[in-house]
Amino acid sequence: MLIWLLDLLRPYKEITTKLSLVHTDDHVADYAPESVAKWKLPAFKVTENHLALARRAWQAYRAETPKPCFDLLMTDLTALPRLRPALIALLEELPDSVTGLGASEMDILEFVNDGHTDPRIVEGARWLRNVFDENDAFDALLELGAHPAPPILLGDPAFDNEDRYFGRSEWKVTLTELGRSIFAREDDMWRHNRIYRWWGGTELTNERLWRWDRESRLLIAP
């Protein structure tokens, strides 16, 4: 994460004075370093404004609640053009105000609702938002199927998850009745299950459940 790296390097002026930022709409990690080095894109010297904003953003993400991240959206973030959409994308991963699931989890349900049953295809829902990496998507898929009242079924629970994933045993992903209700935005995941996870520095539990209203783009406190 860029803000983490800039905040980490901030005390080392001998390094930061040599840094430049290059903004691109492409996903740089998809290309070999030698290829990226040949790109002719504008480079901007890293200034104290960049470093100060990165520090504010990193501290906000590490805070005990998502509110500092939400409050950052009300400030000038132009020094780091990708920061605003990144913050919004992260906030959208908070439990939804209606369904209780984050945006990427809802994308997984959408893929299953569309008839995809192969877990490797369902996991590809992560590309719709590009917030989760492959491991995150795999973990989210397993977690959705592991709850006492799951929104998805992962096949025979006696099967080993690793065997299923690598095709050594059958694993078909299907929606449960609860999953269909959640996908239709008619039920709340955490009305039927317990939640315990971290969003940045925020501990999310049923009793301390911060949510995101996707329609109004508002943060909802517990």
Coordinates of N, CA and C in Angstrom, one line a residue:
M1 N 0.9 -1.2 0.0 CA 0.0 0.0 0.0 C 0.9 1.2 0.0
L2 N 0.6 2.1 -0.9 CA 1.5 3.3 -1.1 C 1.5 4.2 0.1
I3 N 0.4 4.4 0.8 CA 0.4 5.3 2.0 C 1.3 4.7 3.1
W4 N 1.2 3.4 3.2 CA 2.1 2.7 4.3 C 3.6 2.9 3.9
L5 N 3.9 2.7 2.7 CA 5.3 2.9 2.3 C 5.8 4.3 2.4
L6 N 5.0 5.3 2.0 CA 5.4 6.7 2.2 C 5.6 7.0 3.6
D7 N 4.7 6.6 4.5 CA 4.7 6.9 5.9 C 6.0 6.2 6.5
L8 N 6.3 5.0 6.1 CA 7.4 4.3 6.6 C 8.7 5.0 6.2
L9 N 8.8 5.6 5.0 CA 10.0 6.2 4.5 C 10.1 7.7 4.9
R10 N 9.1 8.2 5.5 CA 9.0 9.7 5.7 C 10.2 10.2 6.6
P11 N 10.7 9.5 7.6 CA 11.8 10.0 8.4 C 13.2 10.0 7.6
Y12 N 13.2 9.3 6.5 CA 14.5 9.1 5.8 C 14.6 10.0 4.6
K13 N 15.0 11.3 4.9 CA 15.0 12.3 3.9 C 16.0 11.9 2.7
E14 N 17.0 11.2 3.1 CA 18.0 10.8 2.0 C 17.3 9.9 1.0
I15 N 16.2 9.3 1.4 CA 15.5 8.4 0.4 C 14.3 9.2 -0.2
T16 N 13.5 9.9 0.6 CA 12.3 10.5 0.1 C 12.7 11.6 -0.9
T17 N 13.8 12.3 -0.7 CA 14.2 13.3 -1.7 C 14.5 12.8 -3.1
K18 N 14.7 11.5 -3.2 CA 15.0 10.9 -4.5 C 13.8 10.2 -5.1
L19 N 12.6 10.2 -4.4 CA 11.5 9.5 -4.8 C 10.6 10.3 -5.8
S20 N 10.0 9.6 -6.7 CA 9.0 10.2 -7.6 C 7.8 9.3 -7.7
L21 N 6.6 9.9 -8.0 CA 5.4 9.2 -8.1 C 5.0 9.2 -9.6
V22 N 4.5 8.1 -10.1 CA 4.0 8.0 -11.4 C 2.6 7.5 -11.4
H23 N 1.6 8.2 -11.9 CA 0.2 7.8 -11.9 C -0.2 7.2 -13.2
T24 N -0.8 6.0 -13.1 CA -1.3 5.3 -14.3 C -2.6 4.7 -14.0
D25 N -3.4 4.5 -15.0 CA -4.7 3.8 -14.9 C -4.6 2.3 -15.0
D26 N -3.4 1.8 -15.3 CA -3.1 0.4 -15.5 C -2.7 -0.2 -14.1
H27 N -2.8 -1.6 -14.1 CA -2.4 -2.3 -12.9 C -0.9 -2.7 -13.1
V28 N 0.0 -1.9 -12.5 CA 1.4 -2.1 -12.7 C 1.9 -3.5 -12.3
A29 N 1.3 -4.1 -11.3 CA 1.8 -5.4 -10.9 C 1.6 -6.5 -12.0
D30 N 0.8 -6.2 -13.0 CA 0.6 -7.2 -14.0 C 1.7 -7.2 -15.1
Y31 N 2.7 -6.3 -14.9 CA 3.7 -6.1 -15.9 C 5.1 -6.4 -15.3
A32 N 6.0 -6.9 -16.1 CA 7.4 -7.1 -15.7 C 8.0 -5.8 -15.4
P33 N 8.9 -5.7 -14.4 CA 9.6 -4.4 -14.1 C 10.3 -3.8 -15.3
E34 N 10.9 -4.7 -16.2 CA 11.6 -4.2 -17.3 C 10.7 -3.4 -18.3
S35 N 9.4 -4.0 -18.3 CA 8.4 -3.3 -19.2 C 8.0 -2.0 -18.6
V36 N 7.7 -2.0 -17.3 CA 7.3 -0.7 -16.7 C 8.3 0.4 -16.8
A37 N 9.6 -0.1 -16.7 CA 10.7 0.9 -16.8 C 10.7 1.7 -18.1
K38 N 10.1 1.1 -19.2 CA 10.1 1.7 -20.5 C 8.9 2.6 -20.7
W39 N 8.0 2.6 -19.8 CA 6.8 3.5 -19.9 C 7.3 5.0 -19.9
K40 N 6.7 5.8 -20.7 CA 7.0 7.2 -20.7 C 5.8 8.0 -20.1
L41 N 5.8 7.9 -18.7 CA 4.7 8.6 -18.0 C 5.3 9.7 -17.2
P42 N 4.5 10.8 -17.0 CA 4.9 11.9 -16.1 C 5.3 11.4 -14.7
A43 N 6.4 11.9 -14.2 CA 6.8 11.6 -12.8 C 6.8 12.9 -12.0
F44 N 6.3 12.7 -10.8 CA 6.2 13.9 -9.9 C 7.1 13.6 -8.6
K45 N 7.9 14.6 -8.3 CA 8.7 14.4 -7.1 C 7.9 14.3 -5.9
V46 N 8.2 13.4 -5.0 CA 7.5 13.3 -3.7 C 7.9 14.5 -2.8
T47 N 6.9 15.2 -2.3 CA 7.0 16.3 -1.5 C 6.5 16.1 -0.1
E48 N 6.7 17.0 0.8 CA 6.2 16.9 2.1 C 4.7 16.8 2.2
N49 N 4.0 17.4 1.2 CA 2.6 17.3 1.1 C 2.2 15.8 0.9
H50 N 2.9 15.1 0.0 CA 2.6 13.7 -0.2 C 2.8 12.9 1.1
L51 N 3.9 13.2 1.7 CA 4.3 12.4 2.9 C 3.3 12.6 4.1
A52 N 2.9 13.9 4.2 CA 2.0 14.2 5.3 C 0.6 13.6 5.1
L53 N 0.1 13.7 3.8 CA -1.2 13.1 3.5 C -1.1 11.6 3.7
A54 N 0.0 10.9 3.2 CA 0.1 9.5 3.4 C 0.1 9.1 4.9
R55 N 0.7 9.9 5.7 CA 0.7 9.6 7.2 C -0.7 9.7 7.7
R56 N -1.4 10.8 7.3 CA -2.8 11.0 7.8 C -3.7 9.8 7.4
A57 N -3.5 9.4 6.2 CA -4.3 8.3 5.6 C -4.0 6.9 6.3
W58 N -2.7 6.7 6.5 CA -2.3 5.4 7.2 C -2.8 5.4 8.6
Q59 N -2.6 6.5 9.3 CA -3.1 6.6 10.7 C -4.6 6.4 10.8
A60 N -5.3 7.0 9.8 CA -6.8 6.8 9.7 C -7.2 5.4 9.6
Y61 N -6.5 4.7 8.7 CA -6.8 3.3 8.4 C -6.5 2.4 9.6
R62 N -5.6 2.8 10.4 CA -5.2 2.0 11.6 C -6.0 2.4 12.8
A63 N -6.9 3.4 12.7 CA -7.7 3.8 13.9 C -8.7 2.8 14.4
E64 N -9.2 3.0 15.5 CA -10.1 2.0 16.2 C -11.5 2.0 15.5
T65 N -11.8 3.0 14.7 CA -13.1 3.0 14.0 C -12.8 3.5 12.6
P66 N -13.7 3.3 11.7 CA -13.5 3.7 10.3 C -13.8 5.2 10.1
K67 N -14.2 5.9 11.2 CA -14.6 7.3 11.0 C -13.5 8.2 10.5
P68 N -12.2 8.0 11.0 CA -11.2 8.9 10.4 C -11.0 8.7 8.9
C69 N -11.2 7.5 8.4 CA -11.1 7.3 7.0 C -12.2 8.0 6.2
F70 N -13.4 7.9 6.8 CA -14.6 8.6 6.2 C -14.4 10.1 6.2
D71 N -13.9 10.6 7.4 CA -13.6 12.0 7.5 C -12.6 12.5 6.5
L72 N -11.7 11.7 6.1 CA -10.6 12.1 5.1 C -11.3 12.4 3.8
L73 N -12.4 11.8 3.5 CA -13.1 12.0 2.2 C -13.5 13.5 2.1
M74 N -13.7 14.1 3.2 CA -14.2 15.5 3.2 C -13.0 16.5 3.1
T75 N -11.8 16.0 2.9 CA -10.6 16.9 2.8 C -10.0 16.8 1.4
D76 N -9.0 17.7 1.2 CA -8.4 17.7 -0.1 C -7.4 16.6 -0.2
L77 N -7.6 15.7 -1.1 CA -6.8 14.5 -1.3 C -6.1 14.5 -2.6
T78 N -6.0 15.7 -3.3 CA -5.5 15.7 -4.7 C -4.1 15.4 -4.8
A79 N -3.3 15.5 -3.7 CA -1.9 15.2 -3.8 C -1.7 13.7 -4.1
L80 N -2.6 12.9 -3.7 CA -2.5 11.5 -4.0 C -3.8 11.1 -4.8
P81 N -3.9 11.2 -6.1 CA -5.1 11.1 -6.8 C -5.9 9.8 -6.6
R82 N -5.2 8.7 -6.3 CA -5.8 7.4 -6.2 C -6.4 7.2 -4.8
L83 N -6.1 8.1 -3.9 CA -6.4 7.9 -2.5 C -7.9 7.9 -2.3
R84 N -8.6 8.9 -2.9 CA -10.1 9.0 -2.6 C -10.8 7.7 -3.1
P85 N -10.6 7.3 -4.4 CA -11.3 6.0 -4.8 C -10.9 4.8 -4.0
A86 N -9.6 4.8 -3.5 CA -9.2 3.7 -2.7 C -9.9 3.6 -1.3
L87 N -10.1 4.8 -0.7 CA -10.8 4.9 0.5 C -12.2 4.5 0.4
I88 N -12.9 4.9 -0.7 CA -14.3 4.5 -0.9 C -14.4 3.0 -1.1
A89 N -13.4 2.5 -1.9 CA -13.5 1.0 -2.1 C -13.3 0.2 -0.8
L90 N -12.4 0.7 0.1 CA -12.2 0.1 1.3 C -13.5 0.2 2.2
L91 N -14.1 1.4 2.3 CA -15.3 1.6 3.1 C -16.4 0.7 2.6
E92 N -16.5 0.4 1.3 CA -17.5 -0.4 0.7 C -17.3 -1.9 1.1
E93 N -16.1 -2.2 1.7 CA -15.9 -3.6 2.2 C -16.4 -3.8 3.6
L94 N -16.8 -2.7 4.2 CA -17.5 -2.8 5.5 C -18.8 -3.5 5.3
P95 N -19.4 -4.1 6.4 CA -20.7 -4.7 6.3 C -21.7 -3.7 5.8
D96 N -22.5 -4.2 4.8 CA -23.5 -3.3 4.2 C -24.6 -3.0 5.2
S97 N -25.2 -1.9 5.1 CA -26.3 -1.4 6.0 C -27.5 -2.3 6.0
V98 N -27.7 -3.1 4.9 CA -28.9 -3.9 4.7 C -28.5 -5.4 4.8
T99 N -27.5 -5.8 4.0 CA -27.2 -7.3 3.9 C -26.1 -7.7 4.9
G100 N -25.3 -6.8 5.4 CA -24.2 -7.2 6.3 C -23.0 -7.6 5.6
L101 N -23.0 -7.8 4.3 CA -21.8 -8.3 3.6 C -21.1 -7.1 2.9
G102 N -19.8 -7.2 2.8 CA -19.0 -6.2 2.0 C -19.3 -6.4 0.5
A103 N -18.8 -5.4 -0.2 CA -19.1 -5.3 -1.7 C -18.5 -6.5 -2.4
S104 N -17.3 -6.9 -2.0 CA -16.7 -8.1 -2.7 C -17.4 -9.4 -2.4
E105 N -17.9 -9.5 -1.2 CA -18.6 -10.7 -0.8 C -19.9 -10.7 -1.6
M106 N -20.6 -9.6 -1.8 CA -21.8 -9.6 -2.6 C -21.5 -9.9 -4.0
D107 N -20.3 -9.5 -4.5 CA -20.0 -9.9 -5.9 C -19.8 -11.4 -6.0
I108 N -19.3 -12.1 -4.9 CA -19.2 -13.5 -4.9 C -20.6 -14.1 -5.0
L109 N -21.6 -13.6 -4.2 CA -22.9 -14.1 -4.2 C -23.5 -13.9 -5.6
E110 N -23.2 -12.8 -6.3 CA -23.8 -12.5 -7.6 C -23.3 -13.5 -8.6
F111 N -22.0 -13.9 -8.5 CA -21.5 -14.9 -9.4 C -22.2 -16.2 -9.3
V112 N -22.4 -16.6 -8.0 CA -23.1 -17.9 -7.7 C -24.5 -17.8 -8.2
N113 N -25.2 -16.7 -7.9 CA -26.6 -16.5 -8.4 C -26.7 -16.6 -9.9
D114 N -25.6 -16.2 -10.6 CA -25.6 -16.2 -12.1 C -25.4 -17.7 -12.6
G115 N -25.2 -18.6 -11.7 CA -25.1 -20.0 -12.1 C -23.7 -20.6 -12.1
H116 N -22.7 -19.8 -11.7 CA -21.4 -20.3 -11.6 C -21.2 -21.2 -10.3
T117 N -20.7 -22.4 -10.5 CA -20.5 -23.3 -9.4 C -19.1 -23.7 -9.1
D118 N -18.2 -23.5 -10.1 CA -16.8 -23.8 -9.9 C -16.2 -22.7 -9.0
P119 N -15.6 -23.1 -7.9 CA -15.0 -22.1 -7.0 C -14.0 -21.2 -7.6
R120 N -13.2 -21.7 -8.5 CA -12.2 -20.9 -9.1 C -12.8 -19.8 -10.0
I121 N -14.0 -20.1 -10.6 CA -14.7 -19.0 -11.4 C -15.3 -18.0 -10.4
V122 N -16.0 -18.6 -9.4 CA -16.6 -17.7 -8.4 C -15.6 -16.8 -7.7
E123 N -14.4 -17.3 -7.5 CA -13.4 -16.5 -6.9 C -13.0 -15.3 -7.8
G124 N -13.2 -15.5 -9.1 CA -12.9 -14.4 -10.0 C -13.7 -13.2 -9.9
A125 N -14.8 -13.3 -9.0 CA -15.6 -12.1 -8.8 C -14.7 -10.9 -8.2
R126 N -13.6 -11.3 -7.7 CA -12.7 -10.3 -7.1 C -12.2 -9.2 -8.1
W127 N -12.2 -9.6 -9.4 CA -11.7 -8.7 -10.4 C -12.7 -7.6 -10.7
L128 N -14.0 -7.8 -10.2 CA -15.0 -6.7 -10.5 C -14.6 -5.4 -9.7
R129 N -13.9 -5.6 -8.6 CA -13.5 -4.4 -7.8 C -12.0 -4.3 -7.6
N130 N -11.3 -5.5 -7.7 CA -9.9 -5.5 -7.5 C -9.4 -5.0 -6.2
V131 N -10.2 -5.3 -5.1 CA -9.8 -5.0 -3.8 C -9.1 -6.2 -3.1
F132 N -9.8 -7.4 -3.3 CA -9.2 -8.6 -2.8 C -8.1 -9.2 -3.7
D133 N -7.1 -9.8 -3.2 CA -6.2 -10.6 -4.0 C -6.7 -12.0 -4.0
E134 N -6.0 -12.9 -4.6 CA -6.5 -14.3 -4.8 C -6.7 -15.0 -3.4
N135 N -5.8 -14.8 -2.5 CA -5.9 -15.4 -1.2 C -7.1 -14.8 -0.4
D136 N -7.3 -13.5 -0.5 CA -8.4 -12.8 0.2 C -9.7 -13.4 -0.4
A137 N -9.8 -13.6 -1.7 CA -11.1 -14.1 -2.3 C -11.3 -15.5 -1.9
F138 N -10.3 -16.3 -1.8 CA -10.4 -17.7 -1.4 C -10.9 -17.8 0.0
D139 N -10.2 -17.0 0.9 CA -10.6 -17.0 2.3 C -12.1 -16.5 2.5
A140 N -12.5 -15.5 1.7 CA -13.8 -15.0 1.8 C -14.8 -16.1 1.4
L141 N -14.5 -16.8 0.4 CA -15.4 -17.9 -0.1 C -15.5 -18.9 1.0
L142 N -14.4 -19.3 1.6 CA -14.5 -20.4 2.6 C -15.3 -19.9 3.8
E143 N -15.0 -18.6 4.2 CA -15.7 -18.0 5.4 C -17.2 -18.0 5.2
L144 N -17.6 -17.6 4.0 CA -19.1 -17.5 3.7 C -19.7 -18.9 3.8
G145 N -19.0 -19.9 3.5 CA -19.6 -21.2 3.6 C -19.4 -21.9 5.0
A146 N -18.7 -21.2 5.9 CA -18.4 -21.9 7.2 C -19.3 -21.4 8.3
H147 N -20.1 -20.5 8.1 CA -21.0 -20.0 9.2 C -22.1 -21.0 9.5
P148 N -22.6 -20.9 10.7 CA -23.7 -21.8 11.1 C -24.9 -21.7 10.2
A149 N -25.2 -20.5 9.8 CA -26.2 -20.2 8.8 C -25.5 -19.6 7.6
P150 N -25.0 -20.5 6.7 CA -24.2 -19.9 5.6 C -25.0 -19.4 4.4
P151 N -24.5 -18.4 3.7 CA -25.2 -17.9 2.5 C -24.9 -18.8 1.3
I152 N -23.8 -19.5 1.4 CA -23.4 -20.4 0.3 C -23.1 -21.8 0.8
L153 N -23.3 -22.8 0.0 CA -22.8 -24.2 0.3 C -21.7 -24.5 -0.6
L154 N -20.7 -25.2 0.1 CA -19.5 -25.6 -0.7 C -19.4 -27.1 -1.0
G155 N -20.6 -27.8 -1.0 CA -20.5 -29.2 -1.3 C -20.5 -30.0 -0.1
D156 N -20.0 -31.2 -0.2 CA -20.0 -32.1 1.0 C -19.0 -31.6 2.0
P157 N -19.5 -31.2 3.2 CA -18.6 -30.7 4.3 C -17.5 -31.6 4.7
A158 N -17.7 -32.9 4.4 CA -16.6 -33.9 4.8 C -15.4 -33.7 3.9
F159 N -15.5 -33.1 2.7 CA -14.4 -32.9 1.8 C -13.4 -31.9 2.5
D160 N -12.1 -32.2 2.2 CA -11.1 -31.3 2.6 C -11.1 -30.0 1.7
N161 N -11.1 -28.8 2.3 CA -11.2 -27.6 1.4 C -10.1 -27.5 0.4
E162 N -8.9 -27.9 0.7 CA -7.8 -27.9 -0.2 C -8.0 -28.8 -1.4
D163 N -8.5 -30.0 -1.1 CA -8.8 -31.0 -2.1 C -9.8 -30.5 -3.1
R164 N -10.9 -29.8 -2.5 CA -11.9 -29.3 -3.3 C -11.3 -28.2 -4.3
Y165 N -10.5 -27.3 -3.7 CA -10.1 -26.2 -4.5 C -9.2 -26.6 -5.6
F166 N -8.3 -27.6 -5.4 CA -7.4 -28.0 -6.5 C -8.0 -29.2 -7.3
G167 N -9.3 -29.4 -7.2 CA -10.0 -30.3 -8.1 C -9.8 -31.8 -7.8
R168 N -9.3 -32.1 -6.6 CA -9.1 -33.5 -6.2 C -10.4 -34.1 -5.7
S169 N -11.4 -33.3 -5.5 CA -12.7 -33.8 -5.1 C -13.7 -32.7 -5.5
E170 N -14.9 -33.1 -5.7 CA -16.0 -32.2 -6.2 C -16.3 -31.1 -5.2
W171 N -16.4 -29.9 -5.8 CA -16.8 -28.8 -4.9 C -17.6 -27.9 -5.8
K172 N -18.9 -27.8 -5.5 CA -19.8 -27.0 -6.3 C -20.4 -25.9 -5.3
V173 N -20.3 -24.7 -5.7 CA -20.8 -23.6 -4.9 C -22.2 -23.3 -5.2
T174 N -23.1 -23.3 -4.2 CA -24.5 -23.0 -4.5 C -25.0 -22.0 -3.4
L175 N -26.0 -21.3 -3.7 CA -26.6 -20.4 -2.8 C -27.6 -21.1 -1.9
T176 N -27.6 -20.8 -0.6 CA -28.7 -21.3 0.3 C -29.9 -20.3 0.2
E177 N -30.9 -20.7 0.9 CA -32.1 -19.8 1.0 C -31.7 -18.5 1.6
L178 N -30.8 -18.5 2.6 CA -30.4 -17.2 3.2 C -29.6 -16.5 2.2
G179 N -28.7 -17.1 1.4 CA -27.9 -16.5 0.4 C -28.8 -15.8 -0.6
R180 N -29.8 -16.4 -1.0 CA -30.7 -15.8 -2.0 C -31.4 -14.6 -1.4
S181 N -31.8 -14.7 -0.1 CA -32.4 -13.5 0.5 C -31.5 -12.4 0.7
I182 N -30.2 -12.7 1.0 CA -29.2 -11.6 1.2 C -28.9 -11.0 -0.2
F183 N -28.8 -11.8 -1.2 CA -28.5 -11.3 -2.6 C -29.7 -10.4 -3.0
A184 N -30.9 -10.7 -2.6 CA -32.1 -9.9 -3.0 C -32.2 -8.7 -2.0
R185 N -31.3 -8.5 -1.1 CA -31.3 -7.5 -0.1 C -32.5 -7.5 0.8
E186 N -32.9 -8.7 1.1 CA -34.1 -8.9 2.0 C -33.7 -9.5 3.3
D187 N -32.4 -9.7 3.6 CA -32.0 -10.2 4.9 C -30.7 -9.8 5.3
D188 N -30.3 -9.9 6.5 CA -29.0 -9.5 7.1 C -28.2 -10.7 7.6
M189 N -27.0 -10.8 7.0 CA -26.2 -11.9 7.4 C -26.0 -12.1 8.9
W190 N -25.8 -10.9 9.6 CA -25.4 -11.0 11.0 C -26.6 -11.0 11.9
R191 N -27.8 -11.1 11.3 CA -29.0 -11.5 12.1 C -29.0 -13.0 12.4
H192 N -28.2 -13.7 11.7 CA -28.2 -15.2 11.8 C -26.9 -15.7 12.2
N193 N -25.8 -14.9 12.2 CA -24.5 -15.4 12.5 C -23.7 -14.4 13.3
R194 N -22.6 -14.8 13.9 CA -21.7 -13.9 14.6 C -20.6 -13.5 13.6
I195 N -20.2 -12.2 13.8 CA -19.1 -11.7 13.0 C -17.9 -11.4 13.9
Y196 N -16.7 -11.7 13.5 CA -15.5 -11.2 14.2 C -14.4 -11.1 13.1
R197 N -14.1 -9.9 12.8 CA -13.1 -9.6 11.8 C -12.5 -8.2 12.0
W198 N -11.4 -8.0 11.3 CA -10.8 -6.6 11.4 C -10.9 -5.9 10.1
W199 N -11.2 -4.7 10.1 CA -11.2 -3.8 9.0 C -10.1 -2.7 9.3
G200 N -8.9 -2.8 8.8 CA -7.9 -1.9 9.2 C -7.7 -2.1 10.7
G201 N -7.7 -1.0 11.5 CA -7.6 -1.1 12.9 C -8.9 -1.3 13.7
T202 N -10.0 -1.5 13.0 CA -11.3 -1.6 13.6 C -11.7 -3.0 13.8
E203 N -12.0 -3.3 15.0 CA -12.5 -4.7 15.4 C -14.0 -4.7 15.2
L204 N -14.5 -5.6 14.3 CA -15.9 -5.7 14.0 C -16.5 -6.9 14.7
T205 N -17.5 -6.6 15.5 CA -18.3 -7.7 16.2 C -19.8 -7.4 16.0
N206 N -20.6 -8.3 16.4 CA -22.1 -8.0 16.3 C -22.5 -6.8 17.2
E207 N -21.7 -6.7 18.3 CA -22.0 -5.6 19.2 C -21.4 -4.3 18.8
R208 N -20.4 -4.4 17.9 CA -19.6 -3.2 17.5 C -19.5 -3.2 16.0
L209 N -20.6 -3.2 15.3 CA -20.7 -3.4 13.9 C -20.8 -2.1 13.1
W210 N -19.7 -1.6 12.6 CA -19.8 -0.4 11.8 C -20.3 -0.9 10.4
R211 N -21.1 -0.1 9.8 CA -21.7 -0.5 8.5 C -21.5 0.7 7.5
W212 N -21.7 0.3 6.2 CA -21.6 1.2 5.1 C -23.0 1.2 4.3
D213 N -23.5 2.4 4.1 CA -24.7 2.6 3.4 C -24.3 2.9 1.9
R214 N -24.5 1.9 1.1 CA -24.0 2.1 -0.3 C -24.8 3.1 -1.1
E215 N -26.0 3.3 -0.8 CA -26.9 4.2 -1.5 C -26.5 5.7 -1.2
S216 N -26.4 6.0 0.0 CA -26.1 7.4 0.4 C -24.6 7.6 0.6
R217 N -23.8 6.5 0.6 CA -22.3 6.6 0.8 C -22.1 7.2 2.2
L218 N -22.7 6.7 3.2 CA -22.6 7.2 4.5 C -22.1 6.0 5.5
L219 N -21.3 6.4 6.4 CA -20.8 5.5 7.4 C -21.8 5.4 8.6
I220 N -22.2 4.2 9.0 CA -23.2 4.0 10.0 C -22.5 3.4 11.3
A221 N -22.6 4.2 12.3 CA -22.0 3.7 13.6 C -22.8 2.7 14.2
P222 N -22.2 1.8 15.1 CA -23.0 0.8 15.8 C -24.1 1.3 16.6

